[in-house]
Amino acid sequence: MRLSRYFLPTLREVPKEAEIISHQLMLRAGMIKQQAAGSYSWLPMGFKVLNKIVRIIEEEQARSGAVQLLMPTLQSADLWRESGRYDAYGKEMLRFKDRHERDMLYGPTNEEMITDIFRTYVKSYKDVPLNLYHIQWKFRDEVRPRFGTMRSREFLMKDGYSFDVDEAAAVRAYHRVFVSYLRTFARLGLTAIPMRADTGPIGGDLSHEFIILAETGESQVFCHSDILEKPIPAVDTDFDSDLSAVFADWTSLYAATEEMVDQAAYEAAVPADKRVSARGIEVGHIFYFGTKYSEPMKANVTGPDGKDAPVHMGSYGIGPSRLVPALIEAFHDDAGIVWPVSVAPFEAILINLKAGDAATDAACGALYAEFQAAGIDVLYDDRDAGAGQKFANADLIGIPYQLILGPRGLREGQAEIKHRKSGERETLPIDAAVARIKSLIEPQRLDQI
C-alpha cells in the first residue's frame, strides 16, 4: 500500500481526553475516532490490526474444533425471560421496544440465543460434543466508559459456547478451550496468565480470566513468576484430545487477582523470590456453568438410555477490540507503538527519503514490487515530506521493520534497515534488503506453535 493513497490521519499532539498510553497512541496513530461516549470508528490502520487479531482467533478456534456462525446484535427479551436474566442483568443492558411494542435488547452476550439455536436443531447425544462461536459487536451501557476501546460501550467480542452430555465431558471441553486460549495469546505476542475468577452475571462454578501484565491494568495480580516463563503447549486441541494434564500443569502455580487473593495462601505457596505483584489487564474469560441455561430453556438431548437430559454448557470470551489497546500497553516506547509482527498493521515500511527524485523513485518502486512478490505486507511511504516527519511517523505507527533509501544510499548501492523494537540499524546492499527483512519476519509470524 502506498501511503500517499492511504488514509492515515496521524496527530502530533496528545489528545486531552486520552488518559492512558494506548488510548493516546491509538488516536495519534490514526487508528480510531471517537463518535460518542464509549463508541469509536475504526479507521483503516486500526481496523487492519483488529482483523489480524480476529484471524488468529479464528485459526485457533478452528484448531480446537469450534465451528463459527454469526448471531444478530438485536435479541428478543423473551429469550432472556426464559433464562431468568432479563430483569436481573442490570442497567448495562440496553433495552428498547420495536415498532410493534415488542421488548428487545442490544445483546451484551449470547448465552440465551445460542441455547435457543441448539435446542432447535440438536436432539441426540450423538450430535455432541459441539462448540459454536461467533465474533460480533456487543453493547453494554457502561456508567463511565473510559480508556478508549479498552473499556468502551460498543465492542467486538468472540463468544464461544460448548455443549456436552455431562459434567465430565464439559470439563474436558473447558480444558481444550483453556489451552486454545493460551495458544491464541501467545500467537498475538502476549504472555497471558490464567487466573481462577468469579463467574459474575454469566453464572457457573468454574471460571478463569486470562490477564496480561501492564502498568495501567485494572486489577492487581499476584502470581508465581514461573508462570510467565512456561512454554506454550504445542498440542493438537481437537475434540479427541484430553488436555486435563496440561490444564493441571498450568493451574498448579499460584495466580489470583486482588478480588480473590488469599494473602496467607499466596505467601505459603510462592517463595519470596518468585512472587510477582503487578497490575494486569483482562483479555479473556472462560466459564463452565453446567445446566444454568439449558435446564430452564429445555435444551435437552436424548441419551443412549433413551432419557432426555439438559446439556452441560460452557462460555468462552475474548475481546478483539480490547486486545488492540492491551497490546499497545504491553508494546510501546516513548516514540510510539512497537507492534509484534503477528498483529502489526504492516510488517515492513519502505521509506523513500527523496520522493520526486527519479532515480530514488525508481529504486524504491522496484523494492516495493519485490516486497509484494515476497509476500510481505508492506507500507510504502512515497509522500513528498521531510525525512524527520517520515521517521517520526514510522516510529509512531510501530511497523516492525523500516527499509530506508535515499539518493546517497542509492549512489553507494546501500540501504538501511531499522528494527523498530530494538532500534538496531544495519546497512546492506540494496538487492539483499528485502530478503533480509523476510528472514527476520518469517520466524515471528507464529503461524504454528
XYZ file of C-alpha atoms in Angstrom:
449
model
C 0.000 0.000 0.000
C 1.323 3.455 -0.954
C 0.983 5.855 1.952
C 0.159 8.685 -0.465
C -3.046 6.780 -1.301
C -3.806 5.532 2.205
C -5.962 7.158 4.877
C -3.769 7.671 7.946
C -4.732 10.824 9.911
C -1.911 10.918 12.484
C -1.715 13.538 15.229
C 1.363 15.239 16.685
C -0.190 16.282 19.994
C -1.614 14.011 22.676
C -5.429 14.416 22.794
C -6.617 15.794 26.124
C -9.349 13.187 26.579
C -6.901 10.254 26.418
C -5.864 9.099 29.916
C -3.729 6.033 29.204
C -0.953 5.432 26.701
C -2.878 3.012 24.483
C -5.749 5.485 24.045
C -3.283 8.284 23.308
C -1.372 6.255 20.752
C -4.460 4.834 19.039
C -5.701 8.391 18.476
C -2.291 9.768 17.487
C -1.591 6.847 15.126
C -4.897 7.383 13.323
C -6.380 4.057 14.389
C -9.713 5.212 15.844
C -12.024 8.204 16.090
C -14.491 8.697 18.920
C -18.077 9.100 17.727
C -19.844 9.187 21.112
C -19.013 8.251 24.703
C -17.587 4.743 24.521
C -18.211 4.386 20.777
C -15.469 4.518 18.127
C -14.987 4.303 14.402
C -12.116 2.006 13.488
C -10.019 3.789 10.873
C -8.041 1.768 8.293
C -4.871 1.253 10.380
C -6.813 0.224 13.485
C -9.229 -1.924 11.518
C -6.316 -3.768 9.908
C -4.851 -4.652 13.315
C -8.293 -5.678 14.575
C -8.747 -8.014 11.600
C -5.334 -9.612 12.134
C -6.278 -10.368 15.731
C -9.598 -11.821 14.573
C -7.833 -14.042 12.028
C -5.570 -15.543 14.705
C -8.554 -16.153 16.982
C -10.428 -17.859 14.132
C -7.458 -20.080 13.283
C -7.038 -21.256 16.870
C -10.779 -21.776 17.265
C -10.772 -23.974 14.164
C -7.789 -25.895 15.529
C -9.719 -26.584 18.755
C -12.729 -27.932 16.870
C -15.026 -24.915 17.284
C -17.449 -24.066 14.474
C -18.133 -20.450 13.514
C -21.549 -18.892 12.976
C -22.988 -15.385 13.307
C -25.821 -14.271 15.572
C -27.602 -10.897 15.386
C -26.824 -7.972 17.653
C -30.502 -7.414 18.500
C -32.246 -10.014 20.639
C -35.782 -10.674 21.839
C -36.377 -10.094 25.531
C -38.492 -13.265 25.570
C -35.377 -15.478 25.405
C -33.857 -13.660 28.367
C -37.069 -14.036 30.336
C -36.871 -17.795 29.761
C -33.437 -17.937 31.361
C -34.450 -15.545 34.154
C -31.795 -12.960 33.327
C -33.845 -10.185 31.706
C -34.677 -8.365 34.923
C -31.535 -9.423 36.755
C -28.874 -8.260 34.300
C -28.813 -4.586 35.278
C -28.680 -1.194 33.598
C -25.722 -2.215 31.433
C -28.247 -3.899 29.138
C -29.675 -1.517 26.539
C -33.413 -2.266 26.367
C -35.927 -0.850 23.882
C -39.203 -1.591 22.104
C -39.542 -2.069 18.373
C -42.348 -0.514 16.299
C -44.663 -3.383 17.305
C -44.049 -2.700 21.019
C -42.060 -5.905 21.445
C -39.366 -5.816 24.120
C -35.901 -6.014 22.546
C -32.325 -5.572 23.667
C -28.908 -4.924 22.165
C -27.064 -8.103 23.088
C -24.380 -7.803 25.762
C -23.784 -11.573 25.441
C -25.375 -14.567 23.678
C -25.988 -17.472 26.066
C -29.755 -17.375 25.552
C -29.640 -17.096 21.776
C -27.107 -19.880 21.280
C -29.111 -22.129 23.616
C -32.192 -21.456 21.517
C -30.303 -22.375 18.343
C -29.005 -25.563 19.927
C -32.386 -26.726 21.260
C -33.997 -26.154 17.853
C -31.674 -28.471 15.947
C -29.851 -30.836 18.323
C -31.841 -33.651 19.944
C -29.498 -36.618 20.395
C -26.339 -37.319 22.402
C -24.825 -38.457 19.101
C -24.695 -34.822 17.937
C -22.498 -33.639 20.803
C -19.888 -32.547 21.767
C -20.397 -29.279 19.960
C -18.616 -25.944 20.249
C -20.140 -22.989 18.394
C -18.749 -19.458 18.352
C -19.172 -16.126 16.678
C -17.365 -12.778 16.562
C -19.866 -9.952 16.805
C -20.313 -6.414 18.095
C -21.783 -6.060 21.583
C -23.118 -3.179 23.632
C -23.012 -2.660 27.380
C -24.150 0.690 28.718
C -21.181 1.348 30.991
C -21.691 4.074 33.591
C -18.275 5.516 32.773
C -16.717 4.250 29.562
C -13.031 5.137 29.536
C -9.585 4.312 28.236
C -10.654 4.262 24.590
C -11.540 0.812 23.305
C -10.171 -0.766 26.474
C -13.475 -0.133 28.229
C -15.979 1.051 25.651
C -19.724 0.646 25.443
C -19.644 -0.865 21.952
C -17.051 -3.582 21.484
C -16.165 -6.602 19.362
C -16.375 -9.937 21.183
C -15.622 -13.534 20.368
C -18.249 -15.649 22.177
C -17.879 -19.431 22.181
C -20.287 -21.974 23.667
C -19.720 -25.674 24.293
C -22.422 -28.348 24.618
C -21.761 -31.741 26.211
C -23.767 -34.660 27.601
C -22.424 -34.460 31.151
C -20.142 -32.578 33.501
C -17.065 -34.701 32.830
C -17.293 -34.112 29.071
C -17.988 -30.411 29.626
C -14.900 -30.038 31.802
C -12.803 -31.689 29.079
C -14.211 -29.122 26.637
C -13.259 -26.384 29.109
C -9.687 -27.711 29.175
C -9.496 -27.678 25.368
C -10.581 -24.054 25.229
C -8.197 -23.179 28.065
C -5.274 -24.489 26.006
C -6.519 -22.883 22.785
C -6.594 -19.528 24.592
C -3.006 -19.939 25.779
C -2.021 -20.564 22.163
C -4.089 -17.643 20.853
C -2.494 -15.098 23.175
C 0.979 -16.492 22.502
C 0.474 -16.011 18.769
C -0.513 -12.413 19.483
C 2.853 -11.982 21.202
C 1.347 -11.889 24.704
C 2.076 -13.825 27.873
C -1.370 -14.366 29.373
C -1.719 -15.576 32.964
C -4.779 -17.789 33.637
C -6.380 -16.983 36.986
C -9.310 -18.518 38.817
C -12.115 -15.977 38.650
C -15.607 -15.070 39.752
C -18.291 -16.032 37.240
C -20.310 -12.803 37.584
C -23.655 -12.462 35.756
C -22.764 -15.281 33.341
C -23.138 -17.788 36.176
C -21.497 -21.129 36.876
C -18.886 -22.527 39.243
C -15.690 -22.836 37.171
C -14.104 -19.795 35.598
C -10.710 -18.401 34.590
C -9.589 -14.981 33.469
C -6.573 -14.536 31.205
C -4.574 -11.489 32.252
C -1.530 -9.745 30.797
C 0.709 -7.562 32.930
C 0.586 -3.812 32.261
C 1.079 -0.752 34.470
C -2.355 0.598 33.561
C -4.155 -2.658 34.377
C -7.453 -2.534 36.203
C -6.577 -5.204 38.783
C -3.621 -6.063 40.962
C -2.464 -9.598 40.290
C -0.405 -11.993 42.404
C 1.329 -14.970 40.850
C 4.313 -17.291 40.733
C 6.966 -15.915 38.367
C 7.458 -19.336 36.741
C 4.058 -18.996 35.098
C 5.494 -16.165 32.975
C 8.165 -18.487 31.574
C 6.074 -21.560 30.784
C 6.285 -22.742 27.170
C 3.008 -22.715 25.297
C 1.751 -26.284 24.764
C 2.317 -27.381 21.164
C -0.600 -29.809 21.062
C -3.476 -30.744 18.838
C -6.554 -29.316 20.585
C -9.237 -31.149 18.618
C -12.259 -32.806 20.232
C -10.437 -36.103 20.693
C -7.707 -34.595 22.863
C -7.716 -34.865 26.648
C -5.857 -31.794 27.863
C -6.562 -32.198 31.566
C -2.856 -32.747 32.296
C -1.929 -29.507 30.525
C -4.670 -27.685 32.411
C -3.481 -29.117 35.734
C 0.113 -28.126 34.974
C -0.798 -24.521 34.154
C -3.123 -24.092 37.126
C -0.740 -25.687 39.639
C 1.132 -22.405 40.093
C -0.495 -19.748 42.267
C -2.214 -16.911 40.397
C -5.020 -14.642 41.606
C -6.374 -11.135 41.246
C -6.789 -8.754 44.171
C -10.505 -9.637 44.358
C -9.703 -13.296 45.094
C -6.223 -13.387 46.594
C -5.636 -15.178 49.871
C -2.504 -13.418 51.079
C -1.547 -16.158 53.529
C -2.046 -18.865 50.902
C -0.091 -16.802 48.365
C 2.886 -16.405 50.679
C 2.770 -20.067 51.638
C 2.581 -21.282 48.047
C 5.118 -18.946 46.443
C 8.728 -18.448 47.614
C 9.627 -14.816 48.277
C 11.979 -14.649 45.296
C 9.261 -15.993 42.975
C 6.423 -13.634 43.941
C 5.070 -11.268 41.298
C 2.665 -8.482 42.230
C 1.723 -6.203 39.355
C -1.176 -4.577 37.549
C -2.936 -6.602 34.886
C -5.456 -6.320 32.039
C -8.082 -8.997 31.456
C -8.030 -10.161 27.825
C -10.159 -13.303 28.021
C -12.650 -15.058 30.290
C -13.981 -18.619 30.227
C -16.818 -20.250 32.208
C -18.337 -23.644 32.822
C -21.910 -23.223 34.022
C -23.458 -26.645 33.630
C -27.217 -26.564 33.029
C -27.815 -22.955 34.112
C -29.306 -22.079 30.707
C -30.145 -25.451 29.194
C -32.410 -26.505 32.068
C -34.814 -23.512 32.151
C -34.745 -23.249 28.350
C -35.243 -27.007 27.883
C -32.163 -27.594 25.734
C -32.203 -31.381 26.174
C -30.653 -34.301 24.337
C -31.756 -37.914 24.383
C -29.080 -40.110 25.921
C -28.137 -43.704 24.999
C -30.596 -44.833 27.679
C -33.456 -43.115 25.837
C -33.911 -40.470 28.536
C -33.801 -36.718 27.951
C -31.415 -34.563 29.990
C -30.262 -30.942 29.746
C -26.867 -30.452 28.124
C -23.916 -29.078 30.054
C -22.596 -25.796 28.697
C -19.580 -23.531 28.844
C -18.987 -19.980 27.621
C -15.707 -18.586 26.327
C -14.965 -14.948 25.549
C -12.142 -12.907 24.020
C -12.473 -9.206 23.213
C -10.566 -8.352 19.998
C -11.335 -4.629 20.317
C -9.927 -4.746 23.873
C -6.854 -6.688 22.763
C -5.711 -3.861 20.478
C -5.100 -1.383 23.339
C -3.892 -4.206 25.580
C -1.183 -5.000 23.030
C -0.194 -1.341 22.874
C 0.020 -1.157 26.675
C 2.392 -4.126 26.519
C 4.378 -2.957 23.482
C 5.261 0.732 23.220
C 8.070 3.171 23.921
C 8.486 6.946 24.048
C 8.293 7.207 20.243
C 5.093 5.231 19.760
C 3.742 1.728 19.266
C 6.014 -1.328 18.847
C 3.826 -3.980 17.197
C 4.634 -7.702 17.263
C 4.921 -8.974 13.696
C 1.884 -11.237 14.045
C -0.558 -8.333 14.501
C 1.284 -5.365 13.004
C -0.824 -3.371 10.513
C 2.070 -3.805 8.087
C 5.133 -5.993 8.546
C 7.529 -3.505 6.981
C 7.592 0.098 5.846
C 9.640 1.321 2.886
C 10.745 4.926 3.372
C 11.692 6.945 0.289
C 13.842 9.824 1.559
C 13.653 11.783 -1.701
C 10.235 11.326 -3.257
C 10.200 13.059 -6.615
C 13.803 12.165 -7.436
C 13.559 9.956 -10.500
C 16.357 7.561 -9.596
C 15.257 7.149 -5.971
C 11.619 6.715 -7.002
C 12.594 4.017 -9.474
C 14.732 2.135 -6.922
C 12.049 2.343 -4.246
C 9.413 1.266 -6.755
C 11.490 -1.819 -7.540
C 11.874 -2.598 -3.809
C 8.120 -2.140 -3.309
C 7.427 -4.675 -6.069
C 9.977 -7.057 -4.546
C 8.263 -6.812 -1.142
C 4.945 -7.664 -2.714
C 6.390 -10.602 -4.647
C 7.937 -11.903 -1.410
C 4.553 -11.916 0.310
C 5.462 -9.208 2.805
C 2.709 -6.848 3.956
C 4.425 -3.508 3.250
C 3.533 0.166 3.501
C 5.442 2.399 1.073
C 5.955 5.962 2.336
C 6.155 7.710 -1.027
C 4.908 11.083 0.246
C 6.565 14.388 -0.574
C 7.525 15.057 3.045
C 10.669 15.593 5.111
C 12.792 12.723 6.369
C 12.215 13.680 10.023
C 8.447 13.566 9.554
C 8.658 10.174 7.859
C 10.872 8.699 10.581
C 8.644 10.017 13.377
C 5.543 8.710 11.622
C 7.074 5.248 11.103
C 8.048 5.043 14.782
C 4.622 6.254 15.921
C 2.631 3.651 13.986
C 5.026 0.941 15.124
C 5.685 -1.124 11.999
C 8.346 -3.733 12.953
C 10.920 -3.088 10.196
C 11.816 0.064 8.307
C 13.710 -0.083 5.000
C 15.198 3.335 4.308
C 16.599 4.506 0.965
C 17.666 7.927 -0.274
C 19.915 9.357 -3.014
C 23.138 8.919 -1.007
C 22.447 5.273 -0.244
C 21.415 4.702 -3.839
C 24.738 6.089 -5.099
C 26.587 3.759 -2.729
C 24.325 0.800 -3.518
C 23.318 0.578 0.152
C 20.016 0.606 2.051
C 19.380 0.812 5.777
C 17.118 -1.383 7.907
C 15.865 -0.152 11.273
C 14.484 -2.652 13.780
C 11.609 -0.815 15.472
C 11.740 -2.845 18.692
C 15.463 -2.647 19.441
C 16.394 0.465 17.483
C 19.193 -1.538 15.860
C 20.250 -0.362 12.395
C 22.016 -2.319 9.708
C 23.369 -1.265 6.333
C 23.419 -3.751 3.498
C 23.331 -3.935 -0.313
C 20.020 -2.786 -1.762
C 19.434 -6.057 -3.592
C 19.765 -8.010 -0.317
C 17.452 -5.823 1.790
C 14.067 -7.417 1.111
C 15.406 -10.942 1.594
C 16.938 -9.846 4.898
C 13.644 -8.405 6.153
C 11.804 -11.538 5.049
C 14.246 -13.667 7.054
C 13.531 -11.508 10.119
C 9.765 -11.572 9.728
C 9.022 -15.209 8.940
C 10.041 -16.734 12.313
C 7.856 -14.160 14.086
C 4.654 -14.785 12.159
C 3.821 -17.585 14.611
C 1.507 -19.382 12.222
C 2.388 -22.627 14.003
C 3.423 -23.010 17.658
